[in-house]
CSV table of C-alpha atoms in Angstrom, one decimal:
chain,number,residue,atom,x,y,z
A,1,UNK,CA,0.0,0.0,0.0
A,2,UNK,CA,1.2,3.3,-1.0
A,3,UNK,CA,1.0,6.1,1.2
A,4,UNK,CA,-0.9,8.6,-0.3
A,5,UNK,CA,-3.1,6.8,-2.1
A,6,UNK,CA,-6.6,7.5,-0.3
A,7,UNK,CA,-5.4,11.6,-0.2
A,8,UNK,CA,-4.5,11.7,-4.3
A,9,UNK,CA,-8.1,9.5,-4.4
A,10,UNK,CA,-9.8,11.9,-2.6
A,11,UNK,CA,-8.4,15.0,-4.6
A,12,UNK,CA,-9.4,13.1,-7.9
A,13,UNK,CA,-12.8,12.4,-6.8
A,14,UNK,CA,-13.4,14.8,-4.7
A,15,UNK,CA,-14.1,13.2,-1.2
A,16,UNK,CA,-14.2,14.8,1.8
A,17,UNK,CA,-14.3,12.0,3.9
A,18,UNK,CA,-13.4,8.7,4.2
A,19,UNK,CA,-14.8,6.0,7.2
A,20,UNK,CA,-12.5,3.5,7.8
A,21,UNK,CA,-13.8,0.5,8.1
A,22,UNK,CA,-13.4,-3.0,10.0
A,23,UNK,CA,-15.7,-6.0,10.4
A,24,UNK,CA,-15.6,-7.6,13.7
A,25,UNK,CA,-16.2,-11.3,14.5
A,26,UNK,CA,-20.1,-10.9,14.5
A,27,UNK,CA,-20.2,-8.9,11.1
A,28,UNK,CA,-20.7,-5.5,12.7
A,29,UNK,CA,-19.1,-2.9,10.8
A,30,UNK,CA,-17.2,-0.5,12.8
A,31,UNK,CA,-15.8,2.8,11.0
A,32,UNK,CA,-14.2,6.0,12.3
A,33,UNK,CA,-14.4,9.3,10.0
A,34,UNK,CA,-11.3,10.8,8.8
A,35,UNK,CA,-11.2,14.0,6.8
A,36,UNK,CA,-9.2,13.6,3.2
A,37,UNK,CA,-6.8,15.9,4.7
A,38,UNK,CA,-5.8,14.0,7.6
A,39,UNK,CA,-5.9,10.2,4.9
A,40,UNK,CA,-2.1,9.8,4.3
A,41,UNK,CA,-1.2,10.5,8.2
A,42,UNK,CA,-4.0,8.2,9.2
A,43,UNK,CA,-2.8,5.9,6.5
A,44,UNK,CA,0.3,6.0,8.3
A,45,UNK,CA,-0.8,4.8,11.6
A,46,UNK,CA,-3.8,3.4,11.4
A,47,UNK,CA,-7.4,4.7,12.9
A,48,UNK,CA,-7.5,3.1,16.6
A,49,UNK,CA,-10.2,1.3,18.3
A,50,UNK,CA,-11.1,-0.2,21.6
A,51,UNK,CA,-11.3,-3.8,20.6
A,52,UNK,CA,-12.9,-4.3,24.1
A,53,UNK,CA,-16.1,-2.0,22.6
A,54,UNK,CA,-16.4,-4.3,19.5
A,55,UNK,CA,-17.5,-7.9,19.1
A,56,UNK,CA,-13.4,-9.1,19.7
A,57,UNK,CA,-12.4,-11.3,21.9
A,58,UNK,CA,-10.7,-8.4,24.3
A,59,UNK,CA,-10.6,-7.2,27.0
A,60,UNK,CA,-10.3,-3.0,27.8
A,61,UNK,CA,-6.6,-3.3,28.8
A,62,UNK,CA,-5.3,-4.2,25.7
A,63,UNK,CA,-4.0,-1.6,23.2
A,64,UNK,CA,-5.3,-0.1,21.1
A,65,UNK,CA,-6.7,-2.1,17.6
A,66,UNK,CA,-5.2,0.0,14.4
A,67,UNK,CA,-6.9,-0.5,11.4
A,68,UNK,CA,-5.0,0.2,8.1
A,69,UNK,CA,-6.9,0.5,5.3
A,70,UNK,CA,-7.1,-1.6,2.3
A,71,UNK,CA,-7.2,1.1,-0.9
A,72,UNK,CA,-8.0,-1.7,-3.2
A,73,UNK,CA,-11.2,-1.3,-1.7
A,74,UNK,CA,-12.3,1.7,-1.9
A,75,UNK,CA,-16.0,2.5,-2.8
A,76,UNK,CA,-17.4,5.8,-2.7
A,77,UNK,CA,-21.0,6.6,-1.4
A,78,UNK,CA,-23.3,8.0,-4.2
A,79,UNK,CA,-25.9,8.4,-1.6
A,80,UNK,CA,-23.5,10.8,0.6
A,81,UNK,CA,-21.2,12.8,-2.0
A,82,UNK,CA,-18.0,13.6,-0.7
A,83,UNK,CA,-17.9,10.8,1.6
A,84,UNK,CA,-16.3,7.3,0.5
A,85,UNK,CA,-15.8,3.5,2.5
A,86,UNK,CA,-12.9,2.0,2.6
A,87,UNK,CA,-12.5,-2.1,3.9
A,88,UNK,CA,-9.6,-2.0,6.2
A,89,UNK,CA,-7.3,-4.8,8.3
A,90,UNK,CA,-7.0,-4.4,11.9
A,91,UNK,CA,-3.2,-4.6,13.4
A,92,UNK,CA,-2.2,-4.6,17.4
A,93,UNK,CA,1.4,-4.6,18.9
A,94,UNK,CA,2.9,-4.0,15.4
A,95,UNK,CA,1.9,-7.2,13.7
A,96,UNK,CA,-1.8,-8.4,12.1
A,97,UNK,CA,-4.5,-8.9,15.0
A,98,UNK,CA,-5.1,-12.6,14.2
A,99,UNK,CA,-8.8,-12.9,15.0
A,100,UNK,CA,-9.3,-10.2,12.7
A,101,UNK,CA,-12.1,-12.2,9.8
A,102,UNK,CA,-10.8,-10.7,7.0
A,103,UNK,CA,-7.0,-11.1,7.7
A,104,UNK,CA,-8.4,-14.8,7.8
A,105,UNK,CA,-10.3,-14.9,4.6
A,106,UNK,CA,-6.8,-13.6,2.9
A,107,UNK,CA,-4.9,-15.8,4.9
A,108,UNK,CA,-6.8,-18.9,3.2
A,109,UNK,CA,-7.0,-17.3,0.1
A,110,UNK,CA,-3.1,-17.0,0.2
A,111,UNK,CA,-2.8,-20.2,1.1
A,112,UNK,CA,-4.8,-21.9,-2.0
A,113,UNK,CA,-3.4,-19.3,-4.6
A,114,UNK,CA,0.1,-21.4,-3.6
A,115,UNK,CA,-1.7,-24.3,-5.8
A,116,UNK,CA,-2.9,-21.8,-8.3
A,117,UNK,CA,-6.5,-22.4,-6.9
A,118,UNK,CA,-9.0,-19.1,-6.0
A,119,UNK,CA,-12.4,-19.3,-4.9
A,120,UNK,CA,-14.7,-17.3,-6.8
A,121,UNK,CA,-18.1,-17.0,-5.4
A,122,UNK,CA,-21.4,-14.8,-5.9
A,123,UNK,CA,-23.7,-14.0,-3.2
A,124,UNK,CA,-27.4,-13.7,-3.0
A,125,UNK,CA,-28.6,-11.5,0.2
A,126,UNK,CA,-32.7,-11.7,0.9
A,127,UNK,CA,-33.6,-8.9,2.8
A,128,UNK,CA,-36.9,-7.4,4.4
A,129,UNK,CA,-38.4,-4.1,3.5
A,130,UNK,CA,-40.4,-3.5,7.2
A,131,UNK,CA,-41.7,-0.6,9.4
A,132,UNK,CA,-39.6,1.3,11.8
A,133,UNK,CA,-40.2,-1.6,14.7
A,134,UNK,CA,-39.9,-3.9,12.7
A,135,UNK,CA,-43.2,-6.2,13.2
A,136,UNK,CA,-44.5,-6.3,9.9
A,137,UNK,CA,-43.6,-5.7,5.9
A,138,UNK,CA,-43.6,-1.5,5.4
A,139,UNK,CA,-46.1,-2.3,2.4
A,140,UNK,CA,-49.6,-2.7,4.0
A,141,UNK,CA,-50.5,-3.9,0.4
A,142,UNK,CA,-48.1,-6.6,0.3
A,143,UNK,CA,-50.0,-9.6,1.1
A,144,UNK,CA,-50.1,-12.2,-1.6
A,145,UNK,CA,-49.9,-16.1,-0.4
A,146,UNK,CA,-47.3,-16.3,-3.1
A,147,UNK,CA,-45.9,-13.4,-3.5
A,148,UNK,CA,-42.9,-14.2,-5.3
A,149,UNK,CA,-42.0,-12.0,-8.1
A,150,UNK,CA,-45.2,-9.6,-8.0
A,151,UNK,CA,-45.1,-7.1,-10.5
A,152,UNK,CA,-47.1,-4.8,-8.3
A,153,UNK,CA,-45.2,-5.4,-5.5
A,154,UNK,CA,-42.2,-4.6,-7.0
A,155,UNK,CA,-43.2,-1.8,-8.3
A,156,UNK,CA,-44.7,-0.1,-5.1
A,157,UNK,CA,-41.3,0.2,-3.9
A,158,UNK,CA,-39.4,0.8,-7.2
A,159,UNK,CA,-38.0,4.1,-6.3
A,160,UNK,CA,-35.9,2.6,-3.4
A,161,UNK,CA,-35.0,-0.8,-5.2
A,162,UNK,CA,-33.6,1.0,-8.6
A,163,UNK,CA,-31.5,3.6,-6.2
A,164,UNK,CA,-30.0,1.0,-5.1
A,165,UNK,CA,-29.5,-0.9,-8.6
A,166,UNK,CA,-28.6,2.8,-10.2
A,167,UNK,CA,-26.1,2.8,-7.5
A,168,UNK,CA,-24.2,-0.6,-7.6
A,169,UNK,CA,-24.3,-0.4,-11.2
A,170,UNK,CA,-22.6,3.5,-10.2
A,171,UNK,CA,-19.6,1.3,-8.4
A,172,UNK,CA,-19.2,-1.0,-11.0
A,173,UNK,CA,-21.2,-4.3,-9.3
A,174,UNK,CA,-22.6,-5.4,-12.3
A,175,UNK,CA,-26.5,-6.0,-11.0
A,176,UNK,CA,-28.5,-7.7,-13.2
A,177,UNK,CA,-31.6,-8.4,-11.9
A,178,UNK,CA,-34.6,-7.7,-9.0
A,179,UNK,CA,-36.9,-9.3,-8.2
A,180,UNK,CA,-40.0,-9.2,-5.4
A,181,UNK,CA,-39.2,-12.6,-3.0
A,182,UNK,CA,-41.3,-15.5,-1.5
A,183,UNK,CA,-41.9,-13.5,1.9
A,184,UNK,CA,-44.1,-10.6,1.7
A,185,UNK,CA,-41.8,-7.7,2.2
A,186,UNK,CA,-38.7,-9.6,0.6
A,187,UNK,CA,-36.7,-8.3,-2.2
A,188,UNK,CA,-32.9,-9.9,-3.6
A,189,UNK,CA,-30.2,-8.0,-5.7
A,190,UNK,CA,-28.4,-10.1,-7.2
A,191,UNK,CA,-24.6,-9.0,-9.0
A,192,UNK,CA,-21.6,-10.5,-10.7
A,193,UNK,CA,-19.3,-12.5,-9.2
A,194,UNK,CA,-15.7,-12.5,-8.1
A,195,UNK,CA,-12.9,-13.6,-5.9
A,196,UNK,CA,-13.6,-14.4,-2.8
A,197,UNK,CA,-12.1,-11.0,-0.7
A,198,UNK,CA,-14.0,-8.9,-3.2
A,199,UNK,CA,-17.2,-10.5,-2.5
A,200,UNK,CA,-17.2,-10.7,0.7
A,201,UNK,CA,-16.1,-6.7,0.6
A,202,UNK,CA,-18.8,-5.9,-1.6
A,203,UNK,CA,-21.1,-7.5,0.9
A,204,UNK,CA,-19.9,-5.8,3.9
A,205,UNK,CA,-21.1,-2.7,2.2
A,206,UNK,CA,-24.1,-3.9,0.1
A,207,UNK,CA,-25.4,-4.5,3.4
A,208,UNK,CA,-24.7,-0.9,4.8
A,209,UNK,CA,-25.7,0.6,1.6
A,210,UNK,CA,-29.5,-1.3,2.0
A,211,UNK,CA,-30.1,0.3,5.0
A,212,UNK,CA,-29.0,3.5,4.4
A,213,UNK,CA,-31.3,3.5,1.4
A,214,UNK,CA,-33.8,2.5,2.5
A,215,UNK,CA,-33.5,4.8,5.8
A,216,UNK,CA,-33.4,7.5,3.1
A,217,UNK,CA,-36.4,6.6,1.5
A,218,UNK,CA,-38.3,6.9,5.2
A,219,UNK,CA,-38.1,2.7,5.4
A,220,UNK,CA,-36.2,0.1,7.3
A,221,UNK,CA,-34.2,-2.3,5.8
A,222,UNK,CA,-33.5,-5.9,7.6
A,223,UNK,CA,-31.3,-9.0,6.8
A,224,UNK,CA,-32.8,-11.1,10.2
A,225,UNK,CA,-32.6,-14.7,8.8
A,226,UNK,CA,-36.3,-14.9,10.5
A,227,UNK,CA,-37.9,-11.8,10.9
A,228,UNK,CA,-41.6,-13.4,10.4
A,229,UNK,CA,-42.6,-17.1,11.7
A,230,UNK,CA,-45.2,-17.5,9.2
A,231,UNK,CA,-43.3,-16.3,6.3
A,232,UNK,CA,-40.2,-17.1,4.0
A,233,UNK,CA,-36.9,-15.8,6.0
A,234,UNK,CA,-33.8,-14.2,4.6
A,235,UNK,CA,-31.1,-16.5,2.6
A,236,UNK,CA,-27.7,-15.7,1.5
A,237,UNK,CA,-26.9,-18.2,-0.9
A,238,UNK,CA,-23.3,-18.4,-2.4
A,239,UNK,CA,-22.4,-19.5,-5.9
A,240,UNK,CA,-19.2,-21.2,-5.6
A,241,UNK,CA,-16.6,-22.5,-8.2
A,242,UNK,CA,-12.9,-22.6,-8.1
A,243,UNK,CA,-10.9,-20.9,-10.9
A,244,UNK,CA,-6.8,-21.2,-11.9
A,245,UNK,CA,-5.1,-18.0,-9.9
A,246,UNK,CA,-5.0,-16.0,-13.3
A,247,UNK,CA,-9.0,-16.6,-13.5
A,248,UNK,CA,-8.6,-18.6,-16.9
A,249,UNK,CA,-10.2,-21.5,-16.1
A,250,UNK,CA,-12.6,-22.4,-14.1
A,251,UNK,CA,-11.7,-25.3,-12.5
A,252,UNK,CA,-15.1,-26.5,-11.5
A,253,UNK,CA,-16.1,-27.1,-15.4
A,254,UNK,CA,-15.9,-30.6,-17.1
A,255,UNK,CA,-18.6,-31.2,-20.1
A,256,UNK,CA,-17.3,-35.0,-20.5
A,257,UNK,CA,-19.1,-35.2,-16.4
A,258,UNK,CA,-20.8,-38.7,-16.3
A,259,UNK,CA,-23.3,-37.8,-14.0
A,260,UNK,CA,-24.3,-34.9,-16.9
A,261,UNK,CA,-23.8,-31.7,-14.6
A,262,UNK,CA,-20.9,-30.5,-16.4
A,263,UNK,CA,-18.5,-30.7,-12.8
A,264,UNK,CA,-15.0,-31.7,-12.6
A,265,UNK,CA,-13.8,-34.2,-9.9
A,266,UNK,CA,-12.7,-31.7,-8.2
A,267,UNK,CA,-15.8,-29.8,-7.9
A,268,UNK,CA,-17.4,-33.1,-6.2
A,269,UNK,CA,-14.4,-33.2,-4.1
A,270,UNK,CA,-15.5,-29.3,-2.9
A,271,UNK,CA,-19.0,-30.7,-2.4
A,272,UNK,CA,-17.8,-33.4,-0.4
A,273,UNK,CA,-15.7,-31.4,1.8
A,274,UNK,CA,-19.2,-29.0,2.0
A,275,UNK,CA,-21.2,-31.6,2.9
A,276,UNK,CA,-18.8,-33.4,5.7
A,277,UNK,CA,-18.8,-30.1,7.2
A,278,UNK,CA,-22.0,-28.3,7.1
A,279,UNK,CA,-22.7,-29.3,10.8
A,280,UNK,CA,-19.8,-27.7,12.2
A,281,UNK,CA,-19.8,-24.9,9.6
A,282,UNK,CA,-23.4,-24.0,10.0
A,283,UNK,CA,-21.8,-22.0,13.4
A,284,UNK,CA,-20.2,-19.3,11.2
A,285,UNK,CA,-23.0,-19.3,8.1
A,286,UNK,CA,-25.9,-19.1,10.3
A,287,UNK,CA,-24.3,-17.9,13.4
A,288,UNK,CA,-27.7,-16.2,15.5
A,289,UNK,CA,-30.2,-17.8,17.4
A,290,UNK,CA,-33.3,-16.4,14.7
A,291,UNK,CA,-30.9,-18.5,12.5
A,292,UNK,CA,-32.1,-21.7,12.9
A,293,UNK,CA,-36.0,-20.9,12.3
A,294,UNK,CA,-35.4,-20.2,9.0
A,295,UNK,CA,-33.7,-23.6,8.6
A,296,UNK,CA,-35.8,-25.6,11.0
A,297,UNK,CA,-38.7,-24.0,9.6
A,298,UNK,CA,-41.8,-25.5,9.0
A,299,UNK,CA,-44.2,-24.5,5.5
A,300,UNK,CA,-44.8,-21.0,5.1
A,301,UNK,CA,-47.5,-19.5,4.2
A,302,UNK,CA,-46.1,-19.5,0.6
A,303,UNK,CA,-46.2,-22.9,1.1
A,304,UNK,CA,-42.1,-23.8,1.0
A,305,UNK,CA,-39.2,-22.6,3.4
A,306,UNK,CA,-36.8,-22.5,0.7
A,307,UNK,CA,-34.1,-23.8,3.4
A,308,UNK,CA,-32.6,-26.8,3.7
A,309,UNK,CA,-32.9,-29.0,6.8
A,310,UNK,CA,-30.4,-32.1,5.8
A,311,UNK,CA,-27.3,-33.3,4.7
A,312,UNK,CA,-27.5,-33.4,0.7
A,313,UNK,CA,-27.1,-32.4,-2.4
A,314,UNK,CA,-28.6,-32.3,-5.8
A,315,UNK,CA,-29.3,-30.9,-9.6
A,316,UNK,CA,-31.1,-27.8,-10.4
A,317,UNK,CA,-33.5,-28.6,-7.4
A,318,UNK,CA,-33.9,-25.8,-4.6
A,319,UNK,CA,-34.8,-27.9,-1.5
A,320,UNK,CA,-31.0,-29.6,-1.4
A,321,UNK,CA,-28.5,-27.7,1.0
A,322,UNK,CA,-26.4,-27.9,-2.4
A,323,UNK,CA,-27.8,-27.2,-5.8
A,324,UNK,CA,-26.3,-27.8,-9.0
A,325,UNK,CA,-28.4,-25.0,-10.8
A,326,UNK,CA,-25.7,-25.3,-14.4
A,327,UNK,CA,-22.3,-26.6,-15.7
A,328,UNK,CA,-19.0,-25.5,-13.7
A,329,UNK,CA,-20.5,-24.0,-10.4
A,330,UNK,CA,-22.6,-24.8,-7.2
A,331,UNK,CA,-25.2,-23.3,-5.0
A,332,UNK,CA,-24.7,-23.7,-1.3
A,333,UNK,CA,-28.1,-22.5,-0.1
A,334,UNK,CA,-27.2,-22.8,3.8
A,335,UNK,CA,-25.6,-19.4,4.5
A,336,UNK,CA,-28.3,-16.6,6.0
A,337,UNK,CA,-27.3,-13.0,5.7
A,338,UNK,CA,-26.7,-12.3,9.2
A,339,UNK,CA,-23.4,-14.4,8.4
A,340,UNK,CA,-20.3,-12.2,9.0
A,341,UNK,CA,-19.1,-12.1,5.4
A,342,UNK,CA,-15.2,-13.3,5.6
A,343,UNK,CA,-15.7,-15.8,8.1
A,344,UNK,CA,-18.2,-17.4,6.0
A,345,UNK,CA,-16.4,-17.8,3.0
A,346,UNK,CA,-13.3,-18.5,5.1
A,347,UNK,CA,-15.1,-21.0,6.3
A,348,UNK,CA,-16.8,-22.1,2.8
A,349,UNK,CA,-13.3,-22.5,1.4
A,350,UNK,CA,-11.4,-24.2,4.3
A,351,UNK,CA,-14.3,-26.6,4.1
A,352,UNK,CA,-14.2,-27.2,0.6
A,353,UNK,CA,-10.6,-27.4,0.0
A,354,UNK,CA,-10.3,-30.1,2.7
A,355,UNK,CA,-13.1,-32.2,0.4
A,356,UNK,CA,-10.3,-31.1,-2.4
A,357,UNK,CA,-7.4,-32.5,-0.2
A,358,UNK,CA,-8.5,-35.4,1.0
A,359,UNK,CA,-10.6,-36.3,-1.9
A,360,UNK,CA,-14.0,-36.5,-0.3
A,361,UNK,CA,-17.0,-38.3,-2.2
A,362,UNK,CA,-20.1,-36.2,-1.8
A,363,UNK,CA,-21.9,-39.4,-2.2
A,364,UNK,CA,-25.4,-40.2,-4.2
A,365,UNK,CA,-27.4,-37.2,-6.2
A,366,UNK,CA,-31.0,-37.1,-4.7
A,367,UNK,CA,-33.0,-35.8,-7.6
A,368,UNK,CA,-36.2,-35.8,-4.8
A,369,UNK,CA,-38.3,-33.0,-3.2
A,370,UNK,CA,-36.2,-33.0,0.2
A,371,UNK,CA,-39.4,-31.3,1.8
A,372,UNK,CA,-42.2,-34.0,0.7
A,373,UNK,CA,-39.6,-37.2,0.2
A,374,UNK,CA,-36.8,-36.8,2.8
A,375,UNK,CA,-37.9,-38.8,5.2
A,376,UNK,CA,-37.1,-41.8,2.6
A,377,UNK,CA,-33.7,-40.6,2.7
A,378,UNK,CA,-32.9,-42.9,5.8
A,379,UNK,CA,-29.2,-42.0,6.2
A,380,UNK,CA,-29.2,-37.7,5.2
A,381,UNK,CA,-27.8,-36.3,8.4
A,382,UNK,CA,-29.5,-33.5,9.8
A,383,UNK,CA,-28.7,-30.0,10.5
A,384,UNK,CA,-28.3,-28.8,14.0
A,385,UNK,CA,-31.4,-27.7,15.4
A,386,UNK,CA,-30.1,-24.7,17.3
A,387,UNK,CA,-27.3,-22.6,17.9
A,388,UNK,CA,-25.7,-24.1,21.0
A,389,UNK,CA,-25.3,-27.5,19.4
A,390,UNK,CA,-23.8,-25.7,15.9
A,391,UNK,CA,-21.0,-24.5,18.2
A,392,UNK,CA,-20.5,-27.3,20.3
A,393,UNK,CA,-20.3,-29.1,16.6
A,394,UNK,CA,-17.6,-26.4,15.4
A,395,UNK,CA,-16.0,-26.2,19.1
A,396,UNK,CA,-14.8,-30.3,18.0
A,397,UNK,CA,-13.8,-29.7,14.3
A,398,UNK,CA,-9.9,-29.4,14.7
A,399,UNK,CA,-9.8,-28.8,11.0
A,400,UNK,CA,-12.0,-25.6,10.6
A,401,UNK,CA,-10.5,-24.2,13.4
A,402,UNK,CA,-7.4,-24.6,12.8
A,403,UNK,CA,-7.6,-23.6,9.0
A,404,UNK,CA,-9.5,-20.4,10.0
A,405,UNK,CA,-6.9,-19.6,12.5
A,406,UNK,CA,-7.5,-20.9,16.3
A,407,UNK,CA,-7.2,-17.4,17.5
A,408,UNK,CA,-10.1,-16.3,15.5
A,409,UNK,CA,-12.0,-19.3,15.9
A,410,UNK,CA,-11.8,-19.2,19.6
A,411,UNK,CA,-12.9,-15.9,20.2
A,412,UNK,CA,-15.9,-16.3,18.1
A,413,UNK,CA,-16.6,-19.8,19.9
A,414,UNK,CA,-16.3,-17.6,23.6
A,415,UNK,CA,-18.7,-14.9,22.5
A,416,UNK,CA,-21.2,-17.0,20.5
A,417,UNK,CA,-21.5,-19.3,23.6
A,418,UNK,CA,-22.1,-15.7,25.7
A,419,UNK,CA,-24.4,-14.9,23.3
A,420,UNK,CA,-26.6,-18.5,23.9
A,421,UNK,CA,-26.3,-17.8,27.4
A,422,UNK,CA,-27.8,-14.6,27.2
A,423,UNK,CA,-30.6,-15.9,25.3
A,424,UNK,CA,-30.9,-18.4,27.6
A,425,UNK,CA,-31.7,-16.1,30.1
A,426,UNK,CA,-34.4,-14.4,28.2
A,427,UNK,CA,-37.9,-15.5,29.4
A,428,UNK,CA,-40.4,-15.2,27.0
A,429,UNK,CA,-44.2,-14.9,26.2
A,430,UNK,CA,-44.5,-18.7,25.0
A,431,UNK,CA,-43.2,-20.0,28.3
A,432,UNK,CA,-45.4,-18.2,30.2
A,433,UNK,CA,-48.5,-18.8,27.9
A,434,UNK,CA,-47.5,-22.9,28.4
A,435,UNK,CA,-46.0,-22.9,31.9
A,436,UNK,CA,-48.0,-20.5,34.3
A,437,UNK,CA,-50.4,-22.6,35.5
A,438,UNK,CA,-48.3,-25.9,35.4
């Protein structure tokens, strides 16, 4: 990184202001505002942070976190002129802080580019469009049984959903569609894809950039994987394929595929390693408590979940945890958006590369409805059914943690469990409307 860059980036594109930005192990985004003027000394030295006051495993006597900013990442608000974001990596004591995520998304990425291998992957983030508490879909209107791609619906709220298309398109994201979602209330953006870091940057903000949309256009914005029991929740599926390090080949691809998917060995291999791992990695891709109603759900009023609940995978067929929806790529329709971005591909990778390494089989294509048939499938394993057993899963995976990094790994593990206590000690309306007059 050269300094100077963000200051002669600022002068050419006139910003005032950048936030530097970090993600901390729970996804929050944390940012400090520096003025242009002050970008090359800040540059310098980092912006410093409390770590104790974020979600990192601290505690308020040690230093302070400096975050340097990546300018490779730069993206400038069209919303806010004059102000632009930039991803940054936090550092303590002079060297990298370890449980930092996206210091351990590069790390792996690092790692695998050694074998000239680089996860590319494409995200899809469902989000709600809801009133300012947050107890039901901002469009009164909105209440199809199956309102999946309504026209109308769509269009009632066009003015907030095309600012937000005019603006990624603005940054050079490459939307290509919108569309109205299952859940009334439920909209997805989707965009091209790219390497891993970049995705899971461009998420980061995609996020931020919802919200403060939709806060603009009076509304409230939500990626809760569960926000409404009797509807659809909030997905963030990832399209995955591995590519050659010079992104010439995708390394996913094979037409001559006997099984007629048009997958390499290798891509089965990634599958595998998906598959043997989705119990332990389900921790870090649905990583809240709300999590596991979406995918424990039962029919919604739309009359599908559109989660998986098992073990399996499958063709172009939307009620396997892994779809195979065209030649040289997979779906891995597990991940909810309230995932912190680089963990979860960090983790996606780590899990897929050790299929890779050791050469996992991901066993037989089920070409059945999972929702009406599964219970035929006598040996699909289950997913977790809450958040405390997810942990405890990923708590024994040596492999994941260590390939993650342990520091980062354990500090998540110490604050999720916290976080399961905490909920734990929530009493609420449904225990009281069953248990008061036990």
């Amino acid at each position: 990184m050269m300094v100077g860059e963000l200051e002669a980036y600022a002068k050419k594109n006139k910003i005032n202001y950048f936030l530097f930005n970090f993600t901390d192990l729970f996804g929050t985004q944390r940012a400090k505002l520096v003025p242009a003027e002050m970008a090359t000394r800040m540059q310098k030295s980092g912006a410093g942070f409390a770590g104790f006051a974020t979600w990192l495993d601290q505690t308020p006597a040690h230093p302070d976190v400096l975050v340097m900013p990546d300018p490779d990442s730069i993206i400038p608000l069209p919303w806010k002129p004059g102000v632009a974001w930039v991803a940054g990596d936090p550092w303590m004591s002079g060297k990298p802080l370890e449980q930092a995520p996206r210091l351990a998304l590069k790390r792996l990425i690092e790692k695998h580019k050694k074998n000239n291998m680089l996860l590319m992957a494409g995200c899809e983030p469902e989000f709600h469009l809801v009133n300012a508490d947050g107890s039901a879909p901002s469009d009164a209107r909105d209440t199809q049984e199956k309102p999946c791609y309504d026209q109308a619906a769509i269009m009632r709220r066009l003015d907030v959903i095309t600012e937000i298309c005019t603006t990624m398109t603005q940054l050079g994201m490459k939307p290509y569609q919108n569309d109205h979602e299952d859940a009334n209330g439920q909209f997805e953006i989707n965009w091209d894809f790219n390497d891993a870091l970049t995705t899971a940057d461009q998420l980061c903000f995609f996020k931020f950039m919802v919200k403060q949309i939709a806060e603009k256009h009076g509304l409230r914005a939500t990626f809760m994987p569960k926000p409404f029991i009797n509807l659809s929740g909030n997905g963030c599926h990832a399209h995955l394929s591995v590519w050659d390090k010079g992104r010439k080949k995708n390394l996913f691809e094979d037409e001559g595929d006997k099984e007629g998917m048009g997958l390499s060995q290798l891509a089965y291999n990634f599958i595998g390693g998906l598959m043997h791992h989705a119990d332990s990695l389900v921790a870090i891709t649905n990583p809240t408590v709300n999590s596991y109603k979406r995918i424990n759900a039962p029919r919604t009023l739309s009359g599908a979940t559109w989660s998986p609940n098992t073990i399996t995978y499958g063709g172009n067929n939307r009620t396997h945890m892994v779809r195979i929806p065209d030649n040289g790529r997979c779906e891995f329709r597990l991940p909810d958006p309230a995932a912190n971005p680089y963990l979860m591909l960090a983790g996606i990778l780590a899990a897929g590369m050790d299929g890779v390494e050791k050469k996992m089989n991901p066993g037989k294509r089920l070409d059945i409805d999972m929702y009406a048939e599964g219970h035929t499938v006598k040996d699909a394993k289950k997913l977790p059914l809450n958040l405390l057993d997810a942990l405890r899963n990923l708590e024994a995976n040596k492999m994941l943690r260590s390939e993650i990094g342990e520091e980062v790994m354990s500090g998540y593990l110490k604050l999720k469990n916290n976080e399961w206590n905490q909920y734990c000690r929530h009493l609420t309306q449904w225990e009281r409307d069953t248990t008061l007059d036990c």
